[in-house]
mmCIF file of C-alpha atoms and ligand atoms in Angstrom:
data_model
loop_
_atom_site.group_PDB
_atom_site.id
_atom_site.type_symbol
_atom_site.label_atom_id
_atom_site.label_comp_id
_atom_site.label_asym_id
_atom_site.label_seq_id
_atom_site.Cartn_x
_atom_site.Cartn_y
_atom_site.Cartn_z
ATOM 1 C CA MET A 27 1.316 8.787 14.307
ATOM 2 C CA SER A 28 1.057 9.131 18.054
ATOM 3 C CA ILE A 29 -1.483 11.944 18.020
ATOM 4 C CA PRO A 30 -4.936 10.580 18.922
ATOM 5 C CA ARG A 31 -7.341 10.807 15.997
ATOM 6 C CA PRO A 32 -10.047 13.087 17.485
ATOM 7 C CA LEU A 33 -7.363 15.560 18.493
ATOM 8 C CA LEU A 34 -5.754 15.344 15.083
ATOM 9 C CA GLN A 35 -9.075 16.018 13.367
ATOM 10 C CA THR A 36 -9.847 19.016 15.550
ATOM 11 C CA ASN A 37 -6.371 20.282 14.856
ATOM 12 C CA GLU A 38 -6.822 19.777 11.129
ATOM 13 C CA ALA A 39 -10.204 21.487 11.148
ATOM 14 C CA GLN A 40 -8.606 24.500 12.816
ATOM 15 C CA LEU A 41 -5.713 24.514 10.376
ATOM 16 C CA ILE A 42 -8.097 24.335 7.426
ATOM 17 C CA LYS A 43 -10.051 27.267 8.780
ATOM 18 C CA ARG A 44 -6.871 29.305 9.169
ATOM 19 C CA ILE A 45 -5.795 28.470 5.619
ATOM 20 C CA CYS A 46 -9.176 29.425 4.221
ATOM 21 C CA ASP A 47 -8.842 32.687 6.148
ATOM 22 C CA GLY A 48 -5.682 33.350 4.189
ATOM 23 C CA GLU A 49 -2.937 31.965 6.386
ATOM 24 C CA ARG A 50 -0.767 30.251 3.805
ATOM 25 C CA GLU A 51 1.833 28.887 6.250
ATOM 26 C CA ALA A 52 -0.776 26.725 7.940
ATOM 27 C CA PHE A 53 -1.137 24.712 4.757
ATOM 28 C CA TYR A 54 2.342 23.326 5.101
ATOM 29 C CA GLU A 55 1.623 22.369 8.685
ATOM 30 C CA LEU A 56 -1.542 20.602 7.566
ATOM 31 C CA LEU A 57 0.263 18.768 4.805
ATOM 32 C CA HIS A 58 3.439 17.822 6.551
ATOM 33 C CA PRO A 59 2.233 14.575 8.233
ATOM 34 C CA TYR A 60 1.044 13.282 4.850
ATOM 35 C CA GLU A 61 4.073 13.934 2.673
ATOM 36 C CA ARG A 62 5.166 10.336 2.757
ATOM 37 C CA MET A 63 1.657 9.134 2.019
ATOM 38 C CA ILE A 64 1.413 11.379 -1.014
ATOM 39 C CA TYR A 65 4.739 10.191 -2.291
ATOM 40 C CA ALA A 66 4.051 6.503 -1.679
ATOM 41 C CA ILE A 67 0.684 6.594 -3.445
ATOM 42 C CA ALA A 68 2.110 8.542 -6.354
ATOM 43 C CA ILE A 69 5.142 6.311 -6.914
ATOM 44 C CA SER A 70 3.137 3.132 -6.559
ATOM 45 C CA ILE A 71 1.145 4.219 -9.597
ATOM 46 C CA VAL A 72 3.596 6.095 -11.812
ATOM 47 C CA LYS A 73 6.538 3.971 -10.635
ATOM 48 C CA ASN A 74 9.369 6.461 -11.069
ATOM 49 C CA PRO A 75 10.552 9.070 -8.553
ATOM 50 C CA ALA A 76 10.571 12.044 -10.935
ATOM 51 C CA ASP A 77 6.992 11.492 -12.075
ATOM 52 C CA ALA A 78 5.918 10.741 -8.529
ATOM 53 C CA GLU A 79 7.279 14.075 -7.396
ATOM 54 C CA GLU A 80 5.459 15.885 -10.166
ATOM 55 C CA VAL A 81 2.232 14.113 -9.220
ATOM 56 C CA ALA A 82 2.797 15.019 -5.580
ATOM 57 C CA GLN A 83 3.194 18.683 -6.433
ATOM 58 C CA GLU A 84 0.146 18.719 -8.665
ATOM 59 C CA ALA A 85 -1.878 16.946 -5.988
ATOM 60 C CA VAL A 86 -0.809 19.436 -3.363
ATOM 61 C CA LEU A 87 -1.730 22.395 -5.547
ATOM 62 C CA LYS A 88 -5.084 20.831 -6.277
ATOM 63 C CA ALA A 89 -5.675 20.181 -2.600
ATOM 64 C CA PHE A 90 -4.897 23.794 -1.822
ATOM 65 C CA SER A 91 -7.192 25.266 -4.420
ATOM 66 C CA ASN A 92 -10.025 22.892 -3.472
ATOM 67 C CA LEU A 93 -9.620 23.163 0.250
ATOM 68 C CA VAL A 94 -12.674 25.395 0.611
ATOM 69 C CA SER A 95 -14.777 22.549 -0.798
ATOM 70 C CA PHE A 96 -13.470 20.075 1.786
ATOM 71 C CA ARG A 97 -16.457 19.555 4.018
ATOM 72 C CA GLY A 98 -14.920 17.488 6.753
ATOM 73 C CA ASP A 99 -17.386 14.608 6.391
ATOM 74 C CA ALA A 100 -14.477 12.501 5.149
ATOM 75 C CA LYS A 101 -11.117 12.448 6.844
ATOM 76 C CA PHE A 102 -8.654 14.947 5.428
ATOM 77 C CA SER A 103 -6.137 12.152 4.820
ATOM 78 C CA THR A 104 -8.626 10.147 2.755
ATOM 79 C CA TRP A 105 -9.546 13.230 0.744
ATOM 80 C CA LEU A 106 -5.883 13.995 0.095
ATOM 81 C CA ALA A 107 -5.117 10.365 -0.771
ATOM 82 C CA GLN A 108 -7.920 10.396 -3.296
ATOM 83 C CA ILE A 109 -6.682 13.578 -4.948
ATOM 84 C CA THR A 110 -3.199 12.087 -5.169
ATOM 85 C CA TYR A 111 -4.522 8.842 -6.577
ATOM 86 C CA ASN A 112 -6.533 10.646 -9.246
ATOM 87 C CA GLU A 113 -3.598 12.868 -10.223
ATOM 88 C CA ALA A 114 -1.330 9.849 -10.550
ATOM 89 C CA LYS A 115 -3.828 7.979 -12.711
ATOM 90 C CA MET A 116 -4.242 11.010 -14.908
ATOM 91 C CA LYS A 117 -0.501 11.317 -15.344
ATOM 92 C CA LEU A 118 -0.259 7.666 -16.287
ATOM 93 C CA ARG A 119 -3.006 7.967 -18.876
ATOM 94 C CA LYS A 120 -1.419 11.041 -20.401
ATOM 95 C CA ALA A 121 2.074 9.556 -20.485
ATOM 96 C CA ARG A 122 1.373 6.136 -21.940
ATOM 97 C CA PRO A 123 -2.211 5.702 -23.066
ATOM 98 C CA HIS A 124 -1.256 2.645 -25.139
ATOM 99 C CA LEU A 125 -0.035 0.894 -22.018
ATOM 100 C CA TYR A 126 -3.085 1.630 -20.016
ATOM 101 C CA GLU A 127 -4.354 -1.727 -18.858
ATOM 102 C CA SER A 128 -7.875 -2.604 -19.838
ATOM 103 C CA ILE A 129 -10.353 -3.708 -17.205
ATOM 104 C CA ASP A 130 -10.727 -7.024 -19.010
ATOM 105 C CA ALA A 131 -7.047 -7.831 -18.760
ATOM 106 C CA GLN A 132 -7.074 -7.096 -15.065
ATOM 107 C CA GLN A 133 -10.193 -9.085 -14.453
ATOM 108 C CA GLN A 134 -8.699 -12.301 -15.799
ATOM 109 C CA ASN A 135 -6.164 -12.466 -13.023
ATOM 110 C CA GLU A 136 -8.764 -12.501 -10.352
ATOM 111 C CA ASP A 137 -10.414 -15.737 -11.367
ATOM 112 C CA GLY A 138 -9.542 -19.096 -9.905
ATOM 113 C CA ASP A 139 -7.778 -20.162 -6.778
ATOM 114 C CA TYR A 140 -4.187 -19.452 -6.112
ATOM 115 C CA SER A 141 -1.924 -22.069 -4.566
ATOM 116 C CA PRO A 142 0.893 -20.658 -2.508
ATOM 117 C CA THR A 143 4.207 -22.373 -3.100
ATOM 118 C CA ASP A 144 5.584 -24.477 -0.300
ATOM 119 C CA PHE A 145 9.012 -23.190 0.621
ATOM 120 C CA ALA A 146 10.775 -25.667 2.839
ATOM 121 C CA ASP A 147 13.310 -23.288 4.343
ATOM 122 C CA TRP A 148 11.124 -20.237 4.834
ATOM 123 C CA ARG A 149 12.484 -17.760 7.304
ATOM 124 C CA PRO A 150 11.035 -14.309 7.885
ATOM 125 C CA ILE A 151 12.887 -11.210 6.758
ATOM 126 C CA PRO A 152 13.401 -9.055 9.849
ATOM 127 C CA SER A 153 12.175 -5.464 9.568
ATOM 128 C CA GLU A 154 15.630 -4.156 10.545
ATOM 129 C CA LEU A 155 16.850 -5.258 7.126
ATOM 130 C CA LEU A 156 14.851 -2.409 5.608
ATOM 131 C CA GLU A 157 17.784 -0.258 6.686
ATOM 132 C CA VAL A 158 19.714 -2.038 3.952
ATOM 133 C CA CYS A 159 19.249 -0.200 0.679
ATOM 134 C CA GLU A 160 19.450 -3.385 -1.387
ATOM 135 C CA ILE A 161 16.736 -5.136 0.574
ATOM 136 C CA ARG A 162 14.498 -2.119 0.248
ATOM 137 C CA GLU A 163 15.006 -1.975 -3.478
ATOM 138 C CA THR A 164 14.381 -5.665 -3.851
ATOM 139 C CA LEU A 165 11.115 -5.334 -2.005
ATOM 140 C CA LEU A 166 10.090 -2.264 -4.018
ATOM 141 C CA ASN A 167 10.889 -4.189 -7.207
ATOM 142 C CA ALA A 168 8.626 -6.979 -6.085
ATOM 143 C CA ILE A 169 5.820 -4.504 -5.475
ATOM 144 C CA ASN A 170 6.384 -2.861 -8.862
ATOM 145 C CA LEU A 171 6.096 -6.190 -10.626
ATOM 146 C CA LEU A 172 2.582 -6.706 -9.343
ATOM 147 C CA SER A 173 -0.113 -5.606 -11.756
ATOM 148 C CA SER A 174 -1.441 -2.149 -10.927
ATOM 149 C CA THR A 175 -4.751 -3.581 -9.712
ATOM 150 C CA TYR A 176 -2.970 -5.397 -6.914
ATOM 151 C CA ARG A 177 -0.306 -2.794 -6.272
ATOM 152 C CA GLU A 178 -2.779 0.009 -5.633
ATOM 153 C CA VAL A 179 -4.767 -1.924 -3.034
ATOM 154 C CA LEU A 180 -1.598 -3.167 -1.377
ATOM 155 C CA VAL A 181 -0.106 0.295 -1.030
ATOM 156 C CA LEU A 182 -3.277 1.867 0.358
ATOM 157 C CA ARG A 183 -3.987 -0.948 2.811
ATOM 158 C CA ASP A 184 -0.599 -2.288 3.860
ATOM 159 C CA VAL A 185 1.763 0.608 3.278
ATOM 160 C CA GLN A 186 -0.544 3.473 4.222
ATOM 161 C CA LEU A 187 -2.579 1.341 6.625
ATOM 162 C CA LEU A 188 -5.840 2.813 5.398
ATOM 163 C CA SER A 189 -9.025 0.969 6.355
ATOM 164 C CA ILE A 190 -10.958 -1.196 3.910
ATOM 165 C CA LYS A 191 -13.627 1.491 3.804
ATOM 166 C CA GLU A 192 -11.163 4.256 2.991
ATOM 167 C CA THR A 193 -9.643 2.079 0.289
ATOM 168 C CA THR A 194 -13.053 1.491 -1.332
ATOM 169 C CA THR A 195 -13.640 5.246 -1.336
ATOM 170 C CA ILE A 196 -10.332 6.076 -2.981
ATOM 171 C CA LEU A 197 -10.362 3.315 -5.583
ATOM 172 C CA GLY A 198 -14.081 3.406 -6.222
ATOM 173 C CA ILE A 199 -14.437 -0.362 -5.939
ATOM 174 C CA SER A 200 -16.482 -2.609 -3.662
ATOM 175 C CA GLU A 201 -15.358 -3.915 -0.314
ATOM 176 C CA ALA A 202 -15.356 -7.438 -1.712
ATOM 177 C CA ALA A 203 -13.051 -6.355 -4.553
ATOM 178 C CA VAL A 204 -10.674 -4.701 -2.093
ATOM 179 C CA LYS A 205 -10.476 -7.910 -0.075
ATOM 180 C CA THR A 206 -9.976 -10.173 -3.093
ATOM 181 C CA ARG A 207 -7.265 -8.010 -4.619
ATOM 182 C CA LEU A 208 -5.523 -7.502 -1.313
ATOM 183 C CA HIS A 209 -5.544 -11.212 -0.688
ATOM 184 C CA ARG A 210 -3.985 -11.990 -4.043
ATOM 185 C CA ALA A 211 -1.465 -9.162 -3.756
ATOM 186 C CA ARG A 212 -0.282 -10.294 -0.329
ATOM 187 C CA LEU A 213 0.158 -13.895 -1.370
ATOM 188 C CA LEU A 214 2.006 -12.906 -4.539
ATOM 189 C CA LEU A 215 4.302 -10.684 -2.546
ATOM 190 C CA ARG A 216 4.850 -13.383 0.000
ATOM 191 C CA ASP A 217 5.929 -15.729 -2.796
ATOM 192 C CA SER A 218 8.345 -13.178 -4.161
ATOM 193 C CA LEU A 219 10.015 -12.755 -0.778
ATOM 194 C CA ALA A 220 10.750 -16.450 -0.596
ATOM 195 C CA PRO A 221 14.261 -17.847 -0.583
ATOM 196 C CA GLY A 222 15.669 -18.385 -4.032
ATOM 197 C CA PHE A 223 13.686 -15.539 -5.574
ATOM 198 C CA ASP A 224 15.937 -12.799 -4.235
ATOM 199 C CA GLY A 225 16.818 -10.266 -6.850
ATOM 200 C CA PHE A 226 15.380 -12.544 -9.516
ATOM 201 C CA TRP A 227 12.080 -10.883 -10.125
ATOM 202 C CA ILE A 228 12.744 -9.380 -13.489
ATOM 203 C CA LYS A 229 12.994 -12.005 -16.184
ATOM 204 C CA GLY A 230 16.399 -12.135 -17.806
ATOM 205 C CA GLN A 231 18.069 -10.231 -15.008
ATOM 206 C CA THR A 232 21.058 -11.981 -13.520
ATOM 207 C CA TYR A 233 20.587 -13.600 -10.171
ATOM 208 C CA ARG A 234 21.741 -11.490 -7.288
ATOM 209 C CA LYS A 235 21.641 -12.845 -3.799
ATOM 210 C CA VAL A 236 20.175 -10.281 -1.468
ATOM 211 C CA ARG A 237 19.275 -12.253 1.586
ATOM 212 C CA PRO A 238 22.202 -12.468 3.977
ATOM 213 C CA TRP A 239 21.549 -16.154 4.683
ATOM 214 C CA MET B 22 -17.818 -28.954 20.612
ATOM 215 C CA THR B 23 -15.593 -30.026 17.762
ATOM 216 C CA THR B 24 -14.673 -27.633 14.979
ATOM 217 C CA ILE B 25 -15.456 -28.688 11.459
ATOM 218 C CA GLU B 26 -12.249 -29.208 9.551
ATOM 219 C CA ILE B 27 -11.431 -27.136 6.501
ATOM 220 C CA SER B 28 -9.020 -27.840 3.670
ATOM 221 C CA CYS B 29 -5.769 -26.087 2.828
ATOM 222 C CA VAL B 30 -7.383 -24.506 -0.228
ATOM 223 C CA GLU B 31 -10.122 -22.987 1.917
ATOM 224 C CA VAL B 32 -7.520 -21.709 4.358
ATOM 225 C CA TRP B 33 -5.463 -20.036 1.626
ATOM 226 C CA ARG B 34 -8.539 -18.255 0.364
ATOM 227 C CA GLU B 35 -9.051 -16.627 3.751
ATOM 228 C CA ILE B 36 -5.463 -15.944 4.882
ATOM 229 C CA SER B 37 -5.657 -12.235 4.135
ATOM 230 C CA ASN B 38 -9.039 -11.828 5.833
ATOM 231 C CA TYR B 39 -7.689 -13.801 8.774
ATOM 232 C CA LEU B 40 -4.823 -11.337 9.166
ATOM 233 C CA ASP B 41 -7.269 -8.438 8.984
ATOM 234 C CA GLU B 42 -9.599 -10.080 11.498
ATOM 235 C CA GLU B 43 -12.376 -9.934 8.948
ATOM 236 C CA LEU B 44 -13.702 -13.454 9.651
ATOM 237 C CA SER B 45 -16.594 -14.804 11.650
ATOM 238 C CA PRO B 46 -15.491 -16.264 15.001
ATOM 239 C CA ASP B 47 -16.500 -19.664 13.731
ATOM 240 C CA LEU B 48 -14.349 -19.572 10.638
ATOM 241 C CA ARG B 49 -11.486 -18.057 12.594
ATOM 242 C CA ASP B 50 -11.585 -21.012 15.013
ATOM 243 C CA ARG B 51 -11.552 -23.451 12.145
ATOM 244 C CA MET B 52 -8.572 -21.669 10.600
ATOM 245 C CA GLU B 53 -6.703 -21.780 13.890
ATOM 246 C CA ALA B 54 -7.416 -25.462 14.319
ATOM 247 C CA HIS B 55 -6.062 -26.031 10.839
ATOM 248 C CA PHE B 56 -2.907 -23.976 11.430
ATOM 249 C CA SER B 57 -2.061 -25.962 14.532
ATOM 250 C CA ALA B 58 -2.048 -29.129 12.448
ATOM 251 C CA CYS B 59 -0.718 -27.992 9.059
ATOM 252 C CA ALA B 60 2.864 -26.777 8.651
ATOM 253 C CA HIS B 61 2.391 -25.636 5.057
ATOM 254 C CA CYS B 62 -0.498 -23.313 5.839
ATOM 255 C CA THR B 63 1.332 -22.012 8.912
ATOM 256 C CA ALA B 64 4.291 -21.188 6.678
ATOM 257 C CA VAL B 65 2.002 -19.399 4.242
ATOM 258 C CA LEU B 66 0.462 -17.445 7.111
ATOM 259 C CA ASP B 67 3.826 -16.489 8.594
ATOM 260 C CA GLY B 68 5.214 -15.485 5.244
ATOM 261 C CA THR B 69 2.198 -13.368 4.396
ATOM 262 C CA ARG B 70 2.295 -11.729 7.824
ATOM 263 C CA ASN B 71 5.998 -11.041 7.272
ATOM 264 C CA ALA B 72 5.285 -9.412 3.900
ATOM 265 C CA VAL B 73 2.534 -7.256 5.424
ATOM 266 C CA ALA B 74 4.808 -6.174 8.285
ATOM 267 C CA LEU B 75 7.558 -5.123 5.885
ATOM 268 C CA LEU B 76 5.105 -3.122 3.790
ATOM 269 C CA GLY B 77 3.819 -1.255 6.822
ATOM 270 C CA ASP B 78 7.299 -0.295 7.941
ATOM 271 C CA GLY B 79 7.888 3.421 7.439
ATOM 272 C CA ARG B 80 11.391 2.739 6.195
ATOM 273 C CA LEU B 81 10.258 1.046 2.981
ATOM 274 C CA PHE B 82 9.122 4.047 0.935
ATOM 275 C CA GLN B 83 11.763 6.705 1.310
ATOM 276 C CA MET B 84 11.096 10.125 -0.122
ATOM 277 C CA PRO B 85 13.780 11.465 -2.435
ATOM 278 C CA GLU B 86 16.306 13.877 -1.034
ATOM 279 C CA GLY B 87 14.845 17.364 -0.881
ATOM 280 C CA PHE B 88 11.305 16.232 -1.667
ATOM 281 C CA SER B 89 9.852 18.018 1.327
ATOM 282 C CA LYS B 90 11.716 21.200 0.564
ATOM 283 C CA ARG B 91 10.624 21.322 -3.060
ATOM 284 C CA LEU B 92 7.015 20.711 -2.038
ATOM 285 C CA TYR B 93 7.281 23.573 0.404
ATOM 286 C CA LYS B 94 8.646 25.831 -2.302
ATOM 287 C CA LYS B 95 5.739 24.936 -4.543
ATOM 288 C CA ILE B 96 3.313 25.945 -1.841
ATOM 289 C CA GLN B 97 5.188 29.198 -1.268
ATOM 290 C CA GLY B 98 4.839 30.012 -4.923
ATOM 291 C CA LEU B 99 1.054 29.752 -4.827
ATOM 292 C CA PRO B 100 -0.856 32.911 -5.777
HETATM 293 ZN ZN1 ZN C 316 -3.126 -26.641 5.324
#
C-alpha cells in the first residue's frame, strides 16, 4: 500500500521479466500484494469461501500462463482483477446456469429514484468494530444480499478502491453505469447498516442484535 | 452570489458522486449549502460515508486460514 505507484510498476515490470525468463519464484512475489484482492473479487461473485478459493487458484494459473501476453499498457493489478472476475463469472455460470440473472431482471432495479430511509437515531459504526467477527459477518451478509450487479461494482470500487476507469474496464460497462450502480449499492448498504436492521437481513431469520448500543 | 437551492431528491441522486468528488464545483456548492440546512440529507451522507469507510477497511474481507499457503503450493506445482 505504501509503495509509490511508479516504483511499484517498475518493480512489477522487472518481476514479470524475471518470471518470463523462467524464474518461477518471482511469480509469488509479484502476486503476493494482490492475494486479498483476488480473494475478495472471487468471493463477492461466487459467495462461498471454497468456490472463491478455487476461482483464485484458477485465476492465478491463468495469469501465470498468460503473463507473456501482458503488455504493460494496463496496470498489472487491473489485468489480474479482470482475469479473476472472468474466472468467477465462468464458475458461477457453470455451477448454476438456471440461477444466472438475466440482464433484463437487473435492469429493472436501476430505474426510478430511490428514497433513503430517515433513521432518527443514526450513529456511525466505528471501523474498530470490524475486529468483531459478528460485525464483519453482518456486514458481509448485507453485501451478499445485494444483487450481483450492485455487489460487483461495490467490491471493485469501495473494497478494492479501484478507479472508475479500472472498474469500467473490468466489468465492461460504461462509466455512467458504474456511477449509477455504485450509487444505488452504497445507499442500499447504508440502509442495511441502520439501527434496527442488525442481523435481520435474511427474511425469516430471527432477529439478532449485533450493534453494541 | 447566492447558490440555487436543490431538493432532497436531487441531493440523494448525487450523494455517491459527491463522495467521489465527481461533481462540478457548482453542483458541489449547492449540495454543501443543502447539507448545512437539511439534517436528513446530512444523515444520509454520513451513513453512506460510514458504509464506504467500512468497505474500504482491510479487515472486512479476511482470507481463509492457509489461503496464501495453498496458493503458493499451486504455483509451485506449475509445469
Ligand atoms: Zn435534504
